[in-house]
CSV table of C-alpha atoms and ligand atoms in Angstrom, one decimal:
chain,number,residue,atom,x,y,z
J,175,UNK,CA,-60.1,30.0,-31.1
J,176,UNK,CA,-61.8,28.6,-34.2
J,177,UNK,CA,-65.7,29.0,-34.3
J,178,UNK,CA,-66.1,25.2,-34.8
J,179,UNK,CA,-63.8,24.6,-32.2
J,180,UNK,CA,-65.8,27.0,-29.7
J,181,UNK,CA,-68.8,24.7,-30.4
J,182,UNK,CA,-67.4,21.5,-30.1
J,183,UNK,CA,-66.4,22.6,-26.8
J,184,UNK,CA,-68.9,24.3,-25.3
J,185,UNK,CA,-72.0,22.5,-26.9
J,186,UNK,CA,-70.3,18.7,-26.8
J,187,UNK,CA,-70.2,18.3,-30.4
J,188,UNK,CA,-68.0,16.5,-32.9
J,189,UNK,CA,-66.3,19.0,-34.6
J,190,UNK,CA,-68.3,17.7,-38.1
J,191,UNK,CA,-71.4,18.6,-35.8
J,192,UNK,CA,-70.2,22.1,-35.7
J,193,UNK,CA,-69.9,22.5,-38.7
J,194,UNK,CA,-72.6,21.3,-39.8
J,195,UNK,CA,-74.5,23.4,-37.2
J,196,UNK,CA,-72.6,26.1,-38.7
J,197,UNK,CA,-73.1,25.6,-42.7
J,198,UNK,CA,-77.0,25.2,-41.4
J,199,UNK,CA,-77.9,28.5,-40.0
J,200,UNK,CA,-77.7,27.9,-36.7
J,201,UNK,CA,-74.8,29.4,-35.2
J,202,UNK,CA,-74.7,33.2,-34.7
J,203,UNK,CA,-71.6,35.6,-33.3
J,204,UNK,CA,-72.6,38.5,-31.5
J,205,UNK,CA,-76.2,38.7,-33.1
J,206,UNK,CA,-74.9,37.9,-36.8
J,207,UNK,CA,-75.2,34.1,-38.7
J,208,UNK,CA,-72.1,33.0,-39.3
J,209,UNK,CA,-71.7,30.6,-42.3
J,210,UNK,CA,-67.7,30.4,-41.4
J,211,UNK,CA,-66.9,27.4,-39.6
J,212,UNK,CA,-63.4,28.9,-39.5
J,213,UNK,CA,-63.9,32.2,-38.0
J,214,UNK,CA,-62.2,32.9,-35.2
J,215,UNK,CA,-63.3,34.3,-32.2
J,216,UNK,CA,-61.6,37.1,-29.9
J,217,UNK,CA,-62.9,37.0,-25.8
J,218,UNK,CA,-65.9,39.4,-26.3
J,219,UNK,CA,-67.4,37.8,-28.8
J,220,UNK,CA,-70.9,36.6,-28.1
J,221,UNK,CA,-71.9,33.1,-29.8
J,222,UNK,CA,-75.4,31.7,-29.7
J,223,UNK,CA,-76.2,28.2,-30.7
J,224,UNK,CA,-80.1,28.2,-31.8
J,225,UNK,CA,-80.2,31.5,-30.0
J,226,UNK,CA,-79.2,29.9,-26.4
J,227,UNK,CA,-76.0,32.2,-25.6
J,228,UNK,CA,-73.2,29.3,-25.1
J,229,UNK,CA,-70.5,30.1,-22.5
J,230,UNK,CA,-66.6,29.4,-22.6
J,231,UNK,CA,-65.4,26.6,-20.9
J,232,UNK,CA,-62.8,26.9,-18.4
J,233,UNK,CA,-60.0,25.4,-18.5
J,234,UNK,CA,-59.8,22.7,-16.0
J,235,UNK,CA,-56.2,20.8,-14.0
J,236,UNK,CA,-56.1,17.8,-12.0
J,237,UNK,CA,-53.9,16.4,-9.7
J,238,UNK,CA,-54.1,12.6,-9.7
J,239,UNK,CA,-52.2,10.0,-7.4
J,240,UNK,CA,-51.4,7.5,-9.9
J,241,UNK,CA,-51.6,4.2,-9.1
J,242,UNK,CA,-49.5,0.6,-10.2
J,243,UNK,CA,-50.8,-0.2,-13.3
J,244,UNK,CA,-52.5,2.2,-14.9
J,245,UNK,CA,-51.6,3.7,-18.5
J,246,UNK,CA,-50.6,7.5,-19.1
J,247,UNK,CA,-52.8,7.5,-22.3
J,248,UNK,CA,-56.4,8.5,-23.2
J,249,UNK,CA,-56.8,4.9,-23.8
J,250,UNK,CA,-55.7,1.5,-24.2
J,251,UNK,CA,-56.3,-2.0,-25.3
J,252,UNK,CA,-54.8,-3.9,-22.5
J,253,UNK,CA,-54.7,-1.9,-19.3
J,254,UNK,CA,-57.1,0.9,-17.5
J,255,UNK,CA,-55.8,4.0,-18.1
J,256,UNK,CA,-55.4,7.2,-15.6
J,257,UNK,CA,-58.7,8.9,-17.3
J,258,UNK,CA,-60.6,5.8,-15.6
J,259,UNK,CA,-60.0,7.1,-12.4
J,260,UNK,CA,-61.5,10.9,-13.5
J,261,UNK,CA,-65.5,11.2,-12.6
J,262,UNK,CA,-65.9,14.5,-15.1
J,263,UNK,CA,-67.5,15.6,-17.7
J,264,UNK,CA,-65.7,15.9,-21.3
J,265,UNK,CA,-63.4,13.4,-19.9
J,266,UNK,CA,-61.6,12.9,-23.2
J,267,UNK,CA,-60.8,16.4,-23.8
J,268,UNK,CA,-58.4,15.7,-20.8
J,269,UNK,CA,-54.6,14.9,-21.0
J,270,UNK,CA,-52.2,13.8,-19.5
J,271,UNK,CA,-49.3,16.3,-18.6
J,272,UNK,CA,-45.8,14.5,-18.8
J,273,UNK,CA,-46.3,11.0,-18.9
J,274,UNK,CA,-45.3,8.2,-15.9
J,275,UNK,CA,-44.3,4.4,-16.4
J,276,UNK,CA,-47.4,1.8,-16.0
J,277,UNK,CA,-45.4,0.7,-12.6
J,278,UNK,CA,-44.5,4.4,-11.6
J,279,UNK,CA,-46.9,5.7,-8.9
J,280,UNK,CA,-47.7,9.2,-7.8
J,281,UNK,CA,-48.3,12.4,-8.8
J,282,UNK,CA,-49.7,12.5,-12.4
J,283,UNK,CA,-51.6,16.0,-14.0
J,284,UNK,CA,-54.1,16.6,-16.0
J,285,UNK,CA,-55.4,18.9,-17.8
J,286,UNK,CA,-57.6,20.5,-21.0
J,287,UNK,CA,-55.6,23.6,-21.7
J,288,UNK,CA,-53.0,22.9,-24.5
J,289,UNK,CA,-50.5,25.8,-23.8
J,290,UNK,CA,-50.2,24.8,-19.8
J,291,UNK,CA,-49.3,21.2,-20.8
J,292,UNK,CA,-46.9,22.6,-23.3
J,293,UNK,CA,-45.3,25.3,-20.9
J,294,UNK,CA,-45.0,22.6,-18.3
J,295,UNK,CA,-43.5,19.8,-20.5
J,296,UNK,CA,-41.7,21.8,-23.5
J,297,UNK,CA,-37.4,20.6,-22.9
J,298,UNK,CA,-37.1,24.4,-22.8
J,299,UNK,CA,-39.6,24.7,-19.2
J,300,UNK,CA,-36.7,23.1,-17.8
J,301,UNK,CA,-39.7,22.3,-14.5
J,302,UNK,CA,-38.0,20.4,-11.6
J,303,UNK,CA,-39.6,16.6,-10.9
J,304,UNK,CA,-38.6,15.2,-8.1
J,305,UNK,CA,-38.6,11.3,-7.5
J,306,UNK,CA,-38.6,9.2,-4.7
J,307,UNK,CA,-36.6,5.7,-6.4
J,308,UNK,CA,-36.4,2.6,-4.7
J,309,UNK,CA,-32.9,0.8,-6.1
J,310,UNK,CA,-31.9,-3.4,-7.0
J,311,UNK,CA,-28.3,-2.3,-5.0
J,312,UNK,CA,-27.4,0.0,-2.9
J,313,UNK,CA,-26.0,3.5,-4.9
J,314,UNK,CA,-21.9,4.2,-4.6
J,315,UNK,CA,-21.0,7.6,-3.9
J,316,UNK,CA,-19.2,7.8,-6.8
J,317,UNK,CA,-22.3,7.1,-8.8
J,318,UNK,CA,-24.2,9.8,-7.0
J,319,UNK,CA,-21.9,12.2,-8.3
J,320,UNK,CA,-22.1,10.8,-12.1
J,321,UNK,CA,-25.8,10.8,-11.7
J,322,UNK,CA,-25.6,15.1,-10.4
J,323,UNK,CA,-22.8,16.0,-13.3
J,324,UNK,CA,-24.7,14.2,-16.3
J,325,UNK,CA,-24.5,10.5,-17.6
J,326,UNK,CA,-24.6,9.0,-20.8
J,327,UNK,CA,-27.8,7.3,-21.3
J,328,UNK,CA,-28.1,4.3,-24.0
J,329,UNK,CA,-28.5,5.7,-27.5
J,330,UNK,CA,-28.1,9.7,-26.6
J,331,UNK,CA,-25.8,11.9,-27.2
J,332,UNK,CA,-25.7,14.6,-24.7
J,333,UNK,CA,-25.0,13.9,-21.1
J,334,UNK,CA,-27.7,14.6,-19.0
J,335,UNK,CA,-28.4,17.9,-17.2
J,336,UNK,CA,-27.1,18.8,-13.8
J,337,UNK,CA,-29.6,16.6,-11.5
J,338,UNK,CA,-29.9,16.5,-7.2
J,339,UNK,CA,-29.6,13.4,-5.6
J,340,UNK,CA,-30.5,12.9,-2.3
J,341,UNK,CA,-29.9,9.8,0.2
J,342,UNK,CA,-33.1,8.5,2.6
J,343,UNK,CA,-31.7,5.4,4.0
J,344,UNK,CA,-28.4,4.1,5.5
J,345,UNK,CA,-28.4,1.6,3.0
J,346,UNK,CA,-28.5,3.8,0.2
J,347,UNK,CA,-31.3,1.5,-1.2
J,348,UNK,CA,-33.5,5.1,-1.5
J,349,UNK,CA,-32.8,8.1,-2.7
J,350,UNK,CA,-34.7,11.0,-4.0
J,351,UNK,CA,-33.8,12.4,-7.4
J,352,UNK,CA,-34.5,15.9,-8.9
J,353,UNK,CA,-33.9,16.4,-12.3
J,354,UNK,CA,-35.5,19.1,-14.8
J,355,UNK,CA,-35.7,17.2,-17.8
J,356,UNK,CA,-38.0,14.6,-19.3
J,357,UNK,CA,-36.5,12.0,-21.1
J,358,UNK,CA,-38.3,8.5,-22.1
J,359,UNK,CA,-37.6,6.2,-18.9
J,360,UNK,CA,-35.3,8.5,-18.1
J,361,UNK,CA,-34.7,8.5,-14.4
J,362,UNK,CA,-34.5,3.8,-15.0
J,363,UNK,CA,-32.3,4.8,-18.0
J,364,UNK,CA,-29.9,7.0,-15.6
J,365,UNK,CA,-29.5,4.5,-13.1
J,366,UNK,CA,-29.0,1.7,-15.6
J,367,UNK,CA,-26.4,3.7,-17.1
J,368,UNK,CA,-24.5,3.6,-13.1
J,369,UNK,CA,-25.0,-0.1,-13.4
J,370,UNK,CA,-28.0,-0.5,-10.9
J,371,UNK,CA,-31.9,-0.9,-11.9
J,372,UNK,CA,-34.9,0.9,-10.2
J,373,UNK,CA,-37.2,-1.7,-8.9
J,374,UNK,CA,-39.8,1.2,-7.7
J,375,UNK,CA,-40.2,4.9,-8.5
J,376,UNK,CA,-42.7,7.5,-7.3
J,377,UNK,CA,-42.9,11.2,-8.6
J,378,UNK,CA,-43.6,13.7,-5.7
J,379,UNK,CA,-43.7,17.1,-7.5
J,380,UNK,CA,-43.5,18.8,-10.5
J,381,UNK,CA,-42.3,22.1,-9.9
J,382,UNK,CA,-43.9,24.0,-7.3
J,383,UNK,CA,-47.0,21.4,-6.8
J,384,UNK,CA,-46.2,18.2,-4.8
J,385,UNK,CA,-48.3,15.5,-4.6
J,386,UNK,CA,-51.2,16.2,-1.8
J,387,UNK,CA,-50.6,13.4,1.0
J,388,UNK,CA,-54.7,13.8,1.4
J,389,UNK,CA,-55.0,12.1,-1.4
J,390,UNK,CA,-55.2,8.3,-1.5
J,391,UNK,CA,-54.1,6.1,-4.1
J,392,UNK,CA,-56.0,6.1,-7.0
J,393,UNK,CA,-57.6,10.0,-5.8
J,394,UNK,CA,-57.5,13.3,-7.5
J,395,UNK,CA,-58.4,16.6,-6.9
J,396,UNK,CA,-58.5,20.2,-8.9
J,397,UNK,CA,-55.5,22.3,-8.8
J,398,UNK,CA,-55.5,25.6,-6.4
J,399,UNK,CA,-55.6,28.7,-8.8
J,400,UNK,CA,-51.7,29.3,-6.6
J,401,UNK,CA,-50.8,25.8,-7.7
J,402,UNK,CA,-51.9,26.8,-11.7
J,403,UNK,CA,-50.3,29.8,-11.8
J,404,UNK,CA,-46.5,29.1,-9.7
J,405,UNK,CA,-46.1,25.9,-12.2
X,538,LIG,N1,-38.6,8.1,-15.5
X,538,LIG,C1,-38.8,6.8,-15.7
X,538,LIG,O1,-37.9,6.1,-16.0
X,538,LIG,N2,-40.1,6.4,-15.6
X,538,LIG,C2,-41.1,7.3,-15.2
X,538,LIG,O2,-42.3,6.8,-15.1
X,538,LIG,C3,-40.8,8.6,-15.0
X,538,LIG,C4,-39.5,9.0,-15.1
């Protein structure tokens, strides 16, 4: 990681403050000023901010059960967003890992660590979400199978890939959908390409880590080191 980097997380500075810290004197790696904002540092290195030794931050994920209403975004003009609902330091640093609807509920993560988020979200991760979707009519079997071989949604190219689908009611009103993709609006897009409409949808799991039932609307909790690690 960049030295100015480094500081601006560890010592809660704007960047510009690093750097500044920096070009001033103030910032020595492993016992040696530095005048090179740029520098960047390998795990051993030892850097010292006005000789206090500053430590590395850990990387922190969040599980959050993501209520109606609430924005997937660091912020937003019109309506709370999920960071609201975080009580932690260097909130902003936080984001959001694979983005739900404002009226999608459930399990939302969070984290600081750039690579995670990517490894989790990249097309090529190909992580399983599943959904819990709550449909406007009641789903045809022949639609079930469209929806697990691959539909056309509006204005793409490619079918979709292989999905589960999974009756929970006799009325076939609720069904739980598993699909390993992450298109915009995609699971409302695939039913609306079947000719039905999702009038509620909540996200249970992402891969291996499924929404904790402990947690109440609106709650969050830190990720188990298993749960980190088996994503
Ligand atoms: N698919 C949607 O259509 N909306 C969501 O919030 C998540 C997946």
């Amino acid at each position: 990681m960049r030295l100015d980097k480094f500081l601006a997380h560890t010592a809660e500075m704007t960047r510009q403050q690093a750097q500044r810290a920096v070009r001033g004197g103030m910032v020595c790696v492993n016992d040696v000023v530095t005048k090179q904002a740029a520098q960047l540092l390998c795990d051993t290195d030892v850097v010292t901010l006005n000789g206090s030794v500053l430590q590395a931050v850990q990387p922190r994920y969040f599980m959050l059960h993501k209520p109606m209403g609430y924005v997937c975004a660091n912020s937003d003009g019109h309506h709370p967003v999920v960071l609201d609902l975080l009580r932690e330091p260097r909130r902003d640093s936080l984001q959001v890992v694979g983005r739900l609807d404002i009226d999608t509920t459930g399990l939302v993560l969070l984290t600081d660590d750039g690579q995670w988020n990517h490894r989790v979200t990249a097309p090529t991760s190909h992580c399983k979400k599943s959904y819990c979707v709550q449909l406007a009519e009641p789903l045809p079997v022949g639609a079930e199978k469209q929806l697990c071989d691959g539909v056309q949604l509006d204005g793409e190219k490619k079918l979709t890939k292989p999905a589960q689908l999974f009756s929970l009611d006799n009325e076939r009103l609720q069904v739980r959908l598993v699909i390993n993709e992450g298109k915009y609006h995609q699971v409302k897009r695939m039913f609306a390409a079947v000719g039905n409409r999702v009038v509620g949808l909540y996200r249970e799991s992402i891969g291996n880590v499924v929404l904790d039932a402990a947690l109440a609307v609106g709650e969050y909790r830190a990720l188990t080191p298993e749960e980190v690690a088996g994503i």
